[in-house]
Amino acid sequence: MPGTILENLSGKKLSVLVGILLTFQLACFLVGLIAPSPANFQNVGATFCVDRNPDNKDENRWFTRQCKESLHDLGNTTGLSAKNIVFVFEMPLFRVDFSRWQQKLVGMVHFEQIYQEGRKLTPTVQLSIDARLAYADKTLDGARTPWTRYAHAQENRHMDCDLDAIRDHKDGYPYDCSMVPLFELGNLYHDYYLLNVRLPQSQNSELGRVHDVQLNVIFMNGGFTKVCVSMKTVFFPLVLGVLLWFWRRVFILSRTPALLEYMLLSLGVTLAVLNFPLEYFSLYFDMPYMLILSDVRQGVFYAMLLSFWLVFAGEHMLIQDNGEKNCLKMYWKHLSTIAVGCMSLLIFDLCERGVQLVNPFYSIWVTPTGTHLALSFVILAGLSACMYFLFLCYMVWCVFKNISIKRSVLPSMSQARRLHYEGIIYRFNFLMAVTLICAAVTVVSFILSQVAEGQNKWDEELDFEVSSVLYTGVYGMWNVYICGMLMLYAPSHKQWPSDPTGQDGEELEFSRLPTESVPSEISSLTSFATKASIE
Amino acid sequence: MQVTVFCVILLTVLSHYTLGDELTNRAKNRGKGSMWWGVAKAGEPNNLSPLSPGTFYSGSSVHTTLRKKQKRIARENPGLLDAISKGANIAIQECQHQFRNEWWNCTTKQFLRGKNLFGKIVDRGCRETAFIYAITSAAVTHAIARACSDGAIETCNCESHYKNRPQVIGNGNSVGAVRDFEWGGCSDNIGFGFAVSREFVDTGERGKSLREKMNLHNNEAGRWHVQSQMKKECKCHGMSGSCTVKTCWMRLPPFRVIGDLLKDRFDGASHITSSNSGIHNSNKAHSNRLPKHSKSNSLMTNSIHAKRENRRKHKYGFQLKPLNPEHKPPGSKDLVYYEMSPGFCEKNPKLGIPGTYGRQCNETSIGVDGCAIMCCGRGSIPQEVIVKGRCNCTFHWCCEVKCDICKTKKIIHTCA
């Protein structure tokens, strides 16, 4: 009877395998040590340029920091109107240029306002922003190509203002408003970017006296991307190799593959897709859809992982199968929660990031309908996630209940079989524990990285970034986890060792029942559990 | 012949005498008044355009007001002097705003030399001096950080970050800078502002006499106020915009906020004494002064100034003693003074105090700005004026303020 490698592997070999996997895991954490923090930012102060010809509709008229006429501050604007003033931001600062390794660019604007006596204040300020984005590249001799239009949009945003600071209405005091997310670029193909922002007067009546304007741009750190891509480059062929080995092993069996084997295979495939170092292409091609692509890749992988857990628990529960060959249909109720959650997230993602392909200034959250739509998708996804976890917990609970019932039967078995089955139960429990540990580590590292963020440095003396160590560690952990699953749950070629002591009635008890189609179960634990439940 | 010899001897004696006098004067004045304040008035504001950073440095007034080290720092960081000058001007404005209703209203002299900018009041180790030192150093920190985000200073920490990484060793300086930016971005601007402010503003203060300690402490207090008022803002930009990846940064506060805080500290400043003040309580005091996870600290450790770190710890690692032993010793954000303020009511030519003659006062107020207190009992002269003021204004965000002009009769009181 074919079993899985997990059951037939000797304790020594198993510990060697686990040791190798743990070494990989440790290496992933160590790799994180050399990486800088995942993302970095730059504060870019606005240059206030004067546009003497605001009605010129030429799309290729750009104001740079060296504009002909600029204002030192916005306190002295006699003779000017709102349409004359252009906020100019050039990215990046300091004579450096963006690298394609930096992956993406997220921009947020902050308007610093000053209270003027007699002015009515509203807690929410509606803004209408005319934003234009241009790019330039570095030529071989170090000069810049002329600015070329990238996008132009008229967008609405809103700011939430904290009016407590000026409760006693002091003239000339600044008050605090939230920053405004302005744009998001899916890749950083060009070297320099230029943003020209205008605030048309008629639509911005709620805006107070603007004193200063700052742009914050966030980009991924090139070092972090490099570390991640190197990890992917190493893992991709490894996973692919394990996958091929696993599939060959399943394929040479005479039986048709079992459901769990299909699930493992597809999980491995999604992992391989996730590991595929697509980022190399973004170094040579303009791929603004990188963000969507990586979102979808991750989403598919998580969906597959969640489905795998469900099926894994279900396949080990085996109460009343009636010998039916297990298939995905049985799990439609459970899997539909994942499908609904993932689909709603996908639609949400496409609504936001999909439109951003055309207009990087687009945000679904600015219009009320958009906000409702986005929120409903997110809530739907959250609900289905809750449903899923309820299902999963119930199933895992059932499995453990089953196992503990069967355990009580164990003493009545012959010595060898008992030890054997106890070993299987132990290893199954061990794998459940590994899954739980992985999930817990993921959750804890997520929380830790949230806490560590902003603090930036864990300790002044330690020169590494906690969030990147956690990121690479967790990423490596799921790779190691799935590789381990693929290896341990591959069908074994070994036959059951003949059981010399089990010559009495128990032999019959544990021989296969005719109602079962032989190949449907992959693990002897499952067959054991099935039989016991049928008894 | 005899006459000429005598003359020469007389001249040498005289010159020696004057030279010696100057030397003793300098020694006496050490720590009293920072010369660099002079950059506030060096050049007209239109020369301070960030577009022409080179032109400013060559100004002759700068040479006379700056120390050697300050000149070196300015030379090494093009654009820095503009920022410092801007900062000094902001400090003056803010000081005058904060003290508009006080006896001492932060008058600045017509510029002669840097240390005379605020008048002779800085010769005294009083509260007002403490405030001047704190607000100027805070304003310089603020202005440098702001100038960094304008890109006006090219050297803002873009290359010193991740300097020690083996992966990012470039061939030349510029290549290295670019590689570093690609690898780990730039570090934040406030750290640079803090460090440069320390280097630049605290140059002359060796921290030996009580006055120098007071200056150092107040300069630090000003900087810490800027640092602590930084506001953290975060943005999630992970998968589908979730918080799997979150980036935070610190935003510079408006300078008015810092001015307000420093004014509060001015009102509750600690009176310190020189007795036993020489204790270098280095460890404890230092950990007290440098909060954990402070940005500047991380900057200090991996910046170009790392080798001076030990000396720096020594320089800032002192604890001042309060005059009243029952009071708490001054904290890192407290302002300290050791001399009582002179009276600001009457003219005092020795300290350059103009008195409150001719100051406007508020008849109805019972505070310092009220005529009873402001005029120091000399009484006030009411004067009826017709004030043309703006009223019923409608504002737009930038420029057009549509107002009616209203004429109101108003009685202005000025101190006799």
Coordinates of C-alpha atoms in Angstrom, one line a residue, chain A residues 51 53-63 82-89 109 111 126-134 149 151-157 180-183 194-204 207 213 215 359 361-362, chain B residues 397:
Chain A
D51 CA 2.5 81.4 -14.3
N53 CA 0.1 83.0 -18.9
P54 CA -2.4 80.7 -17.1
D55 CA -4.8 80.4 -20.0
N56 CA -2.2 78.7 -22.2
K57 CA -3.5 75.2 -22.6
D58 CA -0.3 73.8 -23.9
E59 CA 0.2 70.5 -22.3
N60 CA 4.0 70.6 -22.7
R61 CA 4.6 73.7 -20.8
W62 CA 6.4 72.7 -17.7
F63 CA 7.6 74.7 -14.7
A82 CA -4.7 81.4 -7.7
K83 CA -4.4 80.4 -11.3
N84 CA -1.0 82.1 -11.5
I85 CA 0.5 80.0 -8.9
V86 CA 2.1 76.7 -9.7
F87 CA 3.5 74.4 -7.1
V88 CA 6.5 72.7 -8.6
F89 CA 8.0 69.5 -7.2
V109 CA 0.8 66.4 -0.6
F111 CA -0.9 71.9 2.6
Q126 CA -12.7 69.9 -0.3
L127 CA -9.9 70.3 -2.8
S128 CA -9.8 70.4 -6.5
I129 CA -6.3 69.8 -7.8
D130 CA -5.0 70.2 -11.2
A131 CA -2.0 68.0 -11.4
R132 CA 0.4 67.3 -14.2
L133 CA 3.2 64.8 -14.1
A134 CA 6.2 64.8 -16.4
R149 CA 4.1 64.6 -20.3
A151 CA -0.3 62.4 -17.0
H152 CA -2.6 65.3 -16.5
A153 CA -5.7 65.1 -14.4
Q154 CA -8.1 67.3 -12.5
E155 CA -8.8 65.5 -9.3
N156 CA -10.9 66.0 -6.2
R157 CA -9.5 65.3 -2.8
V180 CA -3.6 64.3 0.6
P181 CA -2.7 61.1 -1.3
L182 CA -2.0 62.4 -4.8
F183 CA -0.6 59.8 -7.1
L194 CA 8.2 66.6 -12.2
L195 CA 4.9 67.5 -10.7
N196 CA 3.1 70.7 -11.4
V197 CA 0.1 71.4 -9.2
R198 CA -2.4 74.1 -9.5
L199 CA -5.3 74.8 -7.3
P200 CA -8.0 76.5 -9.3
Q201 CA -9.6 79.2 -7.2
S202 CA -13.3 78.7 -7.8
Q203 CA -13.3 75.1 -6.6
N204 CA -11.1 75.6 -3.6
L207 CA -8.9 76.1 1.6
V213 CA 3.2 72.9 0.5
L215 CA 5.2 66.6 -1.2
N359 CA -4.5 58.0 -14.6
F361 CA -3.8 60.4 -9.9
Y362 CA -7.0 58.4 -9.6
Chain B
W397 CA -6.4 80.2 -0.6

